[in-house]
Short mmCIF file of C-alpha atoms and ligand atoms in Angstrom, two decimals:
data_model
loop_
_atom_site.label_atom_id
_atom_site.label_comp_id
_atom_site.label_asym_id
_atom_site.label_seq_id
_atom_site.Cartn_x
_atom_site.Cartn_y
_atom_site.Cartn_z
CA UNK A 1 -8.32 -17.19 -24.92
CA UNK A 2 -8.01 -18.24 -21.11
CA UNK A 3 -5.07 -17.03 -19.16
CA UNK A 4 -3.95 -20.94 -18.67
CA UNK A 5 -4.40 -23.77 -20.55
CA UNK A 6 -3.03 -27.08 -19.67
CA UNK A 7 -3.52 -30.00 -21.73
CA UNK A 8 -2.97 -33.58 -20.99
CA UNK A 9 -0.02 -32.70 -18.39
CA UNK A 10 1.70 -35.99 -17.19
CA UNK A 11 4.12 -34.87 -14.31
CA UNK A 12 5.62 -37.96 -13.02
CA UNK A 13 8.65 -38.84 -10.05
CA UNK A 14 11.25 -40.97 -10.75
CA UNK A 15 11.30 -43.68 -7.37
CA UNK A 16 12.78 -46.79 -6.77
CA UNK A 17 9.64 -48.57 -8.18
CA UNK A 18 8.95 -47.13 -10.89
CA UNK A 19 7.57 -43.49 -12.30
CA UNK A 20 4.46 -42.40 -9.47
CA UNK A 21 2.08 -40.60 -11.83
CA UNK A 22 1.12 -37.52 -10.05
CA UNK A 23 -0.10 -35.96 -12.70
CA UNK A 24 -1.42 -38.09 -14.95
CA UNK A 25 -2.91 -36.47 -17.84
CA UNK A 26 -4.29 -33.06 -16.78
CA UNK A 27 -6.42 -30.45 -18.87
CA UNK A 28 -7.19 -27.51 -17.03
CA UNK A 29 -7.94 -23.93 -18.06
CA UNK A 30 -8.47 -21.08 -15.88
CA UNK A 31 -9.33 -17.23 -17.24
CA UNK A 32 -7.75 -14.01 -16.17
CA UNK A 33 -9.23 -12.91 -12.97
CA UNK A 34 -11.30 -16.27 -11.88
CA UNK A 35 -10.24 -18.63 -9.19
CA UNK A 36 -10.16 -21.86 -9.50
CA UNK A 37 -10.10 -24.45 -6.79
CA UNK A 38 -8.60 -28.05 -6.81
CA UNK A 39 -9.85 -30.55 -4.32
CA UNK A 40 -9.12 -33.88 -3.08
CA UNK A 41 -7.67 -36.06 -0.31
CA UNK A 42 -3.69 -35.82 0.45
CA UNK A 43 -1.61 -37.61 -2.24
CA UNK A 44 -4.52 -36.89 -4.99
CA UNK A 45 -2.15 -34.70 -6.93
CA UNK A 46 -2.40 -30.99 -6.34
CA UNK A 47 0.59 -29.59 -5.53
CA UNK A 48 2.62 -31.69 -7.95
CA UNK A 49 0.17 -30.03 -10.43
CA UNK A 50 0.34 -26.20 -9.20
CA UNK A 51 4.50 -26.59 -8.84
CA UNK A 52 4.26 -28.20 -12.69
CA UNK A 53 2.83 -24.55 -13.57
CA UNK A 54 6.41 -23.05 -12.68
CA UNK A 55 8.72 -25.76 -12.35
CA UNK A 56 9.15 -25.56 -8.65
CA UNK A 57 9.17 -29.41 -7.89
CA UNK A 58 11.93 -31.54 -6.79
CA UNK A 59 14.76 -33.52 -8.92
CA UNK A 60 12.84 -36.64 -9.04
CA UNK A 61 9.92 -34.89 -10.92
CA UNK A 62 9.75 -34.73 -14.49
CA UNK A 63 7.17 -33.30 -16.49
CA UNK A 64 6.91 -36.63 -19.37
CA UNK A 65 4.38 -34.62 -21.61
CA UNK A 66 0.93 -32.15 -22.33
CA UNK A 67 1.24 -28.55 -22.64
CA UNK A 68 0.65 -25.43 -20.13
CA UNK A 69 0.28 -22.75 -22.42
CA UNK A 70 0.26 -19.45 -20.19
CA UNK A 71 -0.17 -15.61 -21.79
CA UNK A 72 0.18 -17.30 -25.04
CA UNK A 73 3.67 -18.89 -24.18
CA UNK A 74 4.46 -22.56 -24.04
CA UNK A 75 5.59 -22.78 -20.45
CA UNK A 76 7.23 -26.30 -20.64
CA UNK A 77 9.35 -25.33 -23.73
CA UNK A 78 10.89 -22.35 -21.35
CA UNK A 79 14.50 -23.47 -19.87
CA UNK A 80 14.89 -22.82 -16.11
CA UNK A 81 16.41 -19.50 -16.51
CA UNK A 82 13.69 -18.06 -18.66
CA UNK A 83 11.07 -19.13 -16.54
CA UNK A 84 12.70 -17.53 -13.25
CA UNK A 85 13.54 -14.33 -15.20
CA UNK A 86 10.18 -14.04 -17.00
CA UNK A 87 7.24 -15.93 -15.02
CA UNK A 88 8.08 -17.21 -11.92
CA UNK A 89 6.92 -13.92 -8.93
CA UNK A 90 6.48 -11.59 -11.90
CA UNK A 91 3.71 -13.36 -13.47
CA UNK A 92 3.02 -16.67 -11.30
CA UNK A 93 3.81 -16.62 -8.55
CA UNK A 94 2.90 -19.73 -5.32
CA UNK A 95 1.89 -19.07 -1.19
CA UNK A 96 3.33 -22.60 -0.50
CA UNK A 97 1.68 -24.68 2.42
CA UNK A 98 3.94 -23.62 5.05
CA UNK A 99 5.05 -19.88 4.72
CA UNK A 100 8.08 -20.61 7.27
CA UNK A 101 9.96 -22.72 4.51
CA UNK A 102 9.69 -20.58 1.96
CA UNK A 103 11.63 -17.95 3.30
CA UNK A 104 15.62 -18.07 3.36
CA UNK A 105 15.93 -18.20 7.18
CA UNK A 106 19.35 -15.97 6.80
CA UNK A 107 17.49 -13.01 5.61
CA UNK A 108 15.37 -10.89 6.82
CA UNK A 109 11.85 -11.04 5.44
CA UNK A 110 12.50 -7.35 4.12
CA UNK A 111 15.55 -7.86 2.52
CA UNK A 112 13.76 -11.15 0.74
CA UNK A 113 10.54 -9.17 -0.63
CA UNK A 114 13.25 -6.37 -1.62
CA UNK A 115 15.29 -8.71 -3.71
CA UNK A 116 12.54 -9.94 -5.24
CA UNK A 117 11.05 -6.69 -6.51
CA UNK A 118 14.47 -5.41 -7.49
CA UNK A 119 15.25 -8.89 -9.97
CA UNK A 120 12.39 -8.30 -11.62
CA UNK A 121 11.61 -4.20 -12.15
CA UNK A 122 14.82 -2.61 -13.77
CA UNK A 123 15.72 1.10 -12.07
CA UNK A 124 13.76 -0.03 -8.96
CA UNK A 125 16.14 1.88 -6.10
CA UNK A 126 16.45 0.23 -2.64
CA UNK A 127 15.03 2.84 -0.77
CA UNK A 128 12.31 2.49 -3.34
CA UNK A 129 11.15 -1.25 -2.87
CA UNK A 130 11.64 -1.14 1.14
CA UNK A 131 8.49 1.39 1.11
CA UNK A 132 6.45 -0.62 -1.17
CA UNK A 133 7.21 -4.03 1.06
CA UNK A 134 6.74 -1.72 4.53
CA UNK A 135 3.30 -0.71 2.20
CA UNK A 136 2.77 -4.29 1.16
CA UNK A 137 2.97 -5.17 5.23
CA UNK A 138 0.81 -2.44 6.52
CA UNK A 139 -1.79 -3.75 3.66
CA UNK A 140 -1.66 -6.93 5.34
CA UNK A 141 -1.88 -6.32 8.58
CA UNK A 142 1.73 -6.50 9.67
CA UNK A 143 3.70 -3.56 11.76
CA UNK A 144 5.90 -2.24 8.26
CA UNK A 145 8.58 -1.95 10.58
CA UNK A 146 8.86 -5.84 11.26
CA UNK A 147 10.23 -6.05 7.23
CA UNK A 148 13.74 -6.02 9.20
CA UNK A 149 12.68 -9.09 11.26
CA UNK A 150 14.16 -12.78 10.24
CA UNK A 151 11.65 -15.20 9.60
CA UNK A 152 11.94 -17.10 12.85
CA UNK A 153 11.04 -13.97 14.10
CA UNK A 154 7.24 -14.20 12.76
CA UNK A 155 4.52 -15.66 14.11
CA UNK A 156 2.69 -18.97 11.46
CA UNK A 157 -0.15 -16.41 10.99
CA UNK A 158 2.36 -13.68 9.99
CA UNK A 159 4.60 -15.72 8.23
CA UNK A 160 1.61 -16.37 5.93
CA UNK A 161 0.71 -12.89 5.49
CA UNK A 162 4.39 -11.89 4.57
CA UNK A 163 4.85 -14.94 1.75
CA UNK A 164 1.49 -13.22 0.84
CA UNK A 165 3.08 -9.76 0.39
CA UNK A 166 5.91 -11.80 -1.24
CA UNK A 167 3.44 -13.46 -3.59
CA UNK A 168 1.55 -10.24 -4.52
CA UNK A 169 4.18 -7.88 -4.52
CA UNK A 170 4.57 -7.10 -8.10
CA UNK A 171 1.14 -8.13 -9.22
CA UNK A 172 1.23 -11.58 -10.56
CA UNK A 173 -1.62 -12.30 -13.22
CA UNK A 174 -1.67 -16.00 -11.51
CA UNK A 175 -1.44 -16.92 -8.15
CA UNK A 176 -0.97 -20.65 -6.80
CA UNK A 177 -2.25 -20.88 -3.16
CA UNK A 178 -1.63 -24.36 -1.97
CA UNK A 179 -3.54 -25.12 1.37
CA UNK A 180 -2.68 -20.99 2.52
CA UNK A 181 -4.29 -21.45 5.49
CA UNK A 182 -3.92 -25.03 6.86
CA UNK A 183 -1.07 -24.88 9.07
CA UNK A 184 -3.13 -21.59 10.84
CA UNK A 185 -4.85 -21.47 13.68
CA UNK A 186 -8.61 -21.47 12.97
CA UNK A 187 -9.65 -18.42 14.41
CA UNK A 188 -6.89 -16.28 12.05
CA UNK A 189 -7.54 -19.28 8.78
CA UNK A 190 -10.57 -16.68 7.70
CA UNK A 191 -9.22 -13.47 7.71
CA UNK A 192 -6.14 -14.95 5.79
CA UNK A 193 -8.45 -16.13 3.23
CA UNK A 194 -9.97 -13.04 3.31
CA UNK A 195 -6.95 -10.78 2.86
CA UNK A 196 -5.85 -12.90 -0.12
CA UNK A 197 -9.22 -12.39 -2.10
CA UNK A 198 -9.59 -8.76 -1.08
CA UNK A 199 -5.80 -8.35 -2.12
CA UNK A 200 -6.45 -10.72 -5.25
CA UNK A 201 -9.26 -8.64 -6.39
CA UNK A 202 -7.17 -5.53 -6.25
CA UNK A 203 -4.51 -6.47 -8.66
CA UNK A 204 -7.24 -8.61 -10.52
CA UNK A 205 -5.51 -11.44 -10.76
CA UNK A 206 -6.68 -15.03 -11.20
CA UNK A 207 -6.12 -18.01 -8.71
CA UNK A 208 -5.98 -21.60 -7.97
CA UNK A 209 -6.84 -22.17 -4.54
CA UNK A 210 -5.55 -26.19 -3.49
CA UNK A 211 -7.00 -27.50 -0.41
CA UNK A 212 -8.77 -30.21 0.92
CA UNK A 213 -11.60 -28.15 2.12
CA UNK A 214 -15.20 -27.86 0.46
CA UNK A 215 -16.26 -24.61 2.67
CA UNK A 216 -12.95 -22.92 1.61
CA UNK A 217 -13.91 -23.51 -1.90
CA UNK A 218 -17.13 -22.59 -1.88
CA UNK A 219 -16.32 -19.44 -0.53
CA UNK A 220 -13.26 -18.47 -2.76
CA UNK A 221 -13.90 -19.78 -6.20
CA UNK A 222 -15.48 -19.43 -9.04
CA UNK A 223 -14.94 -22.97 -10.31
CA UNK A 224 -13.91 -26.14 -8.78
CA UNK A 225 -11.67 -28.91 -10.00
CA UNK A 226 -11.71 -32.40 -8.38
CA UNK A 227 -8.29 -34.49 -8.34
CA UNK A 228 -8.46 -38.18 -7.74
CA UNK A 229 -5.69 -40.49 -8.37
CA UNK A 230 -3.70 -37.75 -10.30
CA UNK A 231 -6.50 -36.35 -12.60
CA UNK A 232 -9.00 -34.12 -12.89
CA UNK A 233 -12.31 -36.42 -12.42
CA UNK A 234 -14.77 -33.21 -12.41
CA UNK A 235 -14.60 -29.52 -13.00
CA UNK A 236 -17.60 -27.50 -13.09
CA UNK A 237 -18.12 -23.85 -11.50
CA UNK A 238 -18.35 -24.12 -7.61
CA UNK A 239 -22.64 -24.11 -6.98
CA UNK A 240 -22.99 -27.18 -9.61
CA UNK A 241 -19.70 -28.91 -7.80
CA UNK A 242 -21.47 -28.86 -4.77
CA UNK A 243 -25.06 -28.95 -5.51
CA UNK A 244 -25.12 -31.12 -8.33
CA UNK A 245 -21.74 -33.31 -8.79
CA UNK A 246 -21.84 -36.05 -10.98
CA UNK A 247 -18.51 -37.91 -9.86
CA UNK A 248 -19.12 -40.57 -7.02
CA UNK A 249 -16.01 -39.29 -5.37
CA UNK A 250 -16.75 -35.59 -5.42
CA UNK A 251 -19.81 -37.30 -3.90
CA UNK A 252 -18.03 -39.19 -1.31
CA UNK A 253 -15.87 -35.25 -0.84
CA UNK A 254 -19.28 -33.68 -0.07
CA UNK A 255 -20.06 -35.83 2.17
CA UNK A 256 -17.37 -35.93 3.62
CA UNK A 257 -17.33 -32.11 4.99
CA UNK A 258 -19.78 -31.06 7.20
CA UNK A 259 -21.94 -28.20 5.96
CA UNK A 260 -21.07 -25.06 7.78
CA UNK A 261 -24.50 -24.02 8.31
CA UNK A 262 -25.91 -27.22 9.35
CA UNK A 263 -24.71 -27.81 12.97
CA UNK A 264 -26.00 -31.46 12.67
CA UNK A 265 -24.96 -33.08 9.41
CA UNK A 266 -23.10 -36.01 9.24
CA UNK A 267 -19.76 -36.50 8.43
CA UNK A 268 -18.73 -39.18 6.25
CA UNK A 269 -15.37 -40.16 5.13
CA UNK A 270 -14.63 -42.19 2.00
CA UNK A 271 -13.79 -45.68 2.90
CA UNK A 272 -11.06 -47.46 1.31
CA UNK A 273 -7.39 -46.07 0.34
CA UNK A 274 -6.19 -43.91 -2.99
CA UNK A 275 -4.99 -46.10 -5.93
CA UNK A 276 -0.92 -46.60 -7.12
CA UNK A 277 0.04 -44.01 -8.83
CA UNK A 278 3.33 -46.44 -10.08
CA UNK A 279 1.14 -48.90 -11.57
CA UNK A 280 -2.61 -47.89 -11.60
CA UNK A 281 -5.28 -50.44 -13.02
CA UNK A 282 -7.09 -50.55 -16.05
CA UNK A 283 -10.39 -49.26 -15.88
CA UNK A 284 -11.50 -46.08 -13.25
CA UNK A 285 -9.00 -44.91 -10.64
CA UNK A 286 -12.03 -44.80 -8.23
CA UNK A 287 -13.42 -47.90 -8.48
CA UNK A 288 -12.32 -50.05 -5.99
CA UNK A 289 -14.05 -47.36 -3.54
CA UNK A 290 -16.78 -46.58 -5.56
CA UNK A 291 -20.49 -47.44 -4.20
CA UNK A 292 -21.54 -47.35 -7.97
CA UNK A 293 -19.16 -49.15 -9.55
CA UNK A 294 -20.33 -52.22 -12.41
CA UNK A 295 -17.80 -54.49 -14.63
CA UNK A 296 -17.32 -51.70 -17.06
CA UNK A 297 -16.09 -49.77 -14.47
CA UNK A 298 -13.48 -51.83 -13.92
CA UNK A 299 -11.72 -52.52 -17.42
CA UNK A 300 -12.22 -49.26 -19.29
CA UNK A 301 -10.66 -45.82 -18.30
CA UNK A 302 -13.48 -43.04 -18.75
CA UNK A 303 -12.71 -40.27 -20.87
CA UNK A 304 -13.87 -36.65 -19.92
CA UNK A 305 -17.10 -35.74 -20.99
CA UNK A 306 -19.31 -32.72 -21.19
CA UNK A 307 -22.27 -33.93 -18.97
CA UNK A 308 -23.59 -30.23 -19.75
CA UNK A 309 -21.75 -27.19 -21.21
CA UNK A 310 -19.09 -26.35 -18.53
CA UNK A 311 -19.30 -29.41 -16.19
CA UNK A 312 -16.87 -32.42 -17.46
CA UNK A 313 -16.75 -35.54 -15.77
CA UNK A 314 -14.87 -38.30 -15.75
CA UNK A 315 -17.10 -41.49 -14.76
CA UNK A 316 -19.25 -44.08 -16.64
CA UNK A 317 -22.33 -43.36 -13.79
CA UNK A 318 -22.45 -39.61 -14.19
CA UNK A 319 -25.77 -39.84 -15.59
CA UNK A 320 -27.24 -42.80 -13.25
CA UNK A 321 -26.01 -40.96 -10.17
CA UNK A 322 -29.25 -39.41 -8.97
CA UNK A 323 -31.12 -43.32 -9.19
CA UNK A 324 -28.02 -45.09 -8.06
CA UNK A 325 -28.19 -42.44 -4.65
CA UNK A 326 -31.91 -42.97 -4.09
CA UNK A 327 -31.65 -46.99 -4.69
CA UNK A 328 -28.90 -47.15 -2.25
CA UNK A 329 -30.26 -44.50 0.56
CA UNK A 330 -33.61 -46.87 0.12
CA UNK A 331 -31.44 -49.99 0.81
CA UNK A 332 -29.93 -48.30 3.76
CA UNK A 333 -33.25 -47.65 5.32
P1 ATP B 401 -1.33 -33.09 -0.11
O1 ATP B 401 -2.72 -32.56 0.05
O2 ATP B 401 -0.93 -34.05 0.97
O3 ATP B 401 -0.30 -32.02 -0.34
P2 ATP B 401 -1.52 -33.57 -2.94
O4 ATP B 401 -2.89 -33.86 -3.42
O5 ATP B 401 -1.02 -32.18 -3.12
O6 ATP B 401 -1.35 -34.02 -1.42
P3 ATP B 401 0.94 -34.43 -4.16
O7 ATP B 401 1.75 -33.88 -3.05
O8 ATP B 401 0.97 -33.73 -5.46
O9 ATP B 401 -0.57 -34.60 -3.69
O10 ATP B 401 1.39 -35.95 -4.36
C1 ATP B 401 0.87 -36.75 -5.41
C2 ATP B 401 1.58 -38.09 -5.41
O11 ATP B 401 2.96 -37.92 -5.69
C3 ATP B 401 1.52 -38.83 -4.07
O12 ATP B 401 1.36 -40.20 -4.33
C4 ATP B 401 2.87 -38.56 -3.45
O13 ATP B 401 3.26 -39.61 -2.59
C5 ATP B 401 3.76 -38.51 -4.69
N1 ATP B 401 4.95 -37.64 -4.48
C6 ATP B 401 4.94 -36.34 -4.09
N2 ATP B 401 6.20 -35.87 -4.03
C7 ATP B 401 7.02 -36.89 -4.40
C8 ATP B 401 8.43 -37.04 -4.55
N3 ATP B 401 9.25 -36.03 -4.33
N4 ATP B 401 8.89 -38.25 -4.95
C9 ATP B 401 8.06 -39.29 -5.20
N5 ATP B 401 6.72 -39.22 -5.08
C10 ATP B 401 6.20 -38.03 -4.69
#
């Protein structure tokens, strides 16, 4: 049985419009140990789906039905308290986008990683946690002594590396990275990355990795996930996602990173905008920016489909998409 299995999730914010349909029907599973990555432009969905995992979203957001079934438990049937005192750190546990604001800024980061080890172990003395976070700091590359610093205090780069010690400090069998290394500079981006798998692989626990980056995934994980419009349009494990995708928008995402051992590709961005998530069409999300796209298209919502074992995708093309390429790179020339 995989670690996590979420079925048909619909996470959805109440606005002034209308419900916006973040997640709109999600089924994702991901096995102890193996990192899996979700891709897709801003506003596809991620985050609302990683914070679904432990509840972590605003007031507005409301998870309207599906199942995340984690360890065995029904996470969504949990009340608030049970999930902070059973799941959240201890067994999930998130490195949000920006590090800075998820620290209290009246603490020191110490005192923080301290608490946090303390609420969850019983008979954990004070004295006790402090070494393991001053440990936890010197693993990552941060002077142990700076645990008595306040946030404000730290550096982006090191602000990222402590909500890393926070995030790994009592050995979470999930982790939820969203974007860790965006708001870095790029020269420190890779050894972030780097300290998070090395540190991942040490406690052996399993990941998803959000970000709107194809190298990043290809790098880090062992399966990818493409989000579009609030679903999951293909998942397959990372070399097929790249070298063979079936979706016209995980198309379009290729493209639309350079290669970062070919100094002269191309970069092409997807034209057009991402659909309403208050009141999406009939028919698929992507079509009105889909190259591809015929009548049926356009009235009838694909289902996922296995286009071979592993690899599901969500699109009426999948198996035109080699032809439809060639046709239209021949009209193009
Ligand atoms: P990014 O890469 O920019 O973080 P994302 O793929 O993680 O984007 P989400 O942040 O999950 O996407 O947002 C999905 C959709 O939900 C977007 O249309 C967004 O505008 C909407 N949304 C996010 N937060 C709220 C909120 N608090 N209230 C209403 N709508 C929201």
């Amino acid at each position: 049985m995989s670690l996590l299995e979420i079925t048909d999730l619909r996470t959805y914010y109440r606005a002034d419009d209308g419900w916006v349909r973040a997640t709109d029907g999600v089924s994702l599973s991901v096995d102890r140990g193996e990192t899996v990555g979700l891709v897709g432009e801003s506003g596809s969905g991620k985050t609302t789906l990683a914070k679904s995992i432990i509840r972590l979203f605003p007031d507005n957001a409301e998870i309207r039905g599906g199942s995340i079934e984690f360890d065995g438990t029904e996470i969504t049937e949990l009340t608030d308290k049970e999930l902070r005192r059973r799941i959240r750190w201890q067994e999930i546990s998130m490195i949000p986008q920006n590090a800075m604001n998820g620290f209290d800024p009246v603490y020191t980061v110490g005192d923080q990683i301290v608490q946090v080890i303390r609420h969850h172990e019983d008979g954990v003395s004070k004295a006790e946690a402090r070494s393991r976070a001053r440990d936890l700091f010197d693993e990552l590359g941060i002077e142990p002594d700076r645990i008595d610093d306040y946030p404000h205090q730290f550096s982006g780069g090191m602000a990222q590396r402590a909500m890393i010690a926070l995030a790994l400090a009592l050995g979470p069998s999930l982790v939820l990275a969203d974007e860790p290394t965006t708001a870095l500079d790029v020269v420190i981006q890779d050894r972030i990355l780097e300290t998070i798998t090395e540190k991942q692989a040490e406690i052996d626990s399993a990941m998803i990795m959000i970000t709107h980056d194809m190298s990043v995934v290809s790098e880090t994980c062992d399966r990818i996930a493409v989000v579009y419009g609030g679903r999951v349009v293909e998942i397959a494990d990372t070399r097929t996602v790249i070298t063979n995708p079936r979706h016209p928008y995980t198309l379009g995402l290729r493209n639309a990173f350079p290669d970062i051992s070919d100094d002269d590709q191309e970069l092409i961005s997807i034209p057009g905008t991402p659909p309403d998530l208050v009141d999406p069409d009939e028919g698929c999300r992507f079509a009105p920016r889909c190259p591809f796209a015929e009548e049926d298209c356009w009235d009838v919502t694909p289902e996922p489909r296995e286009y071979e074992p592993g690899h599901l995708v969500e699109c009426h093309r999948a198996d035109e998409i080699d032809y439809l390429q060639e046709a239209a790179g021949r009209k193009a020339t």
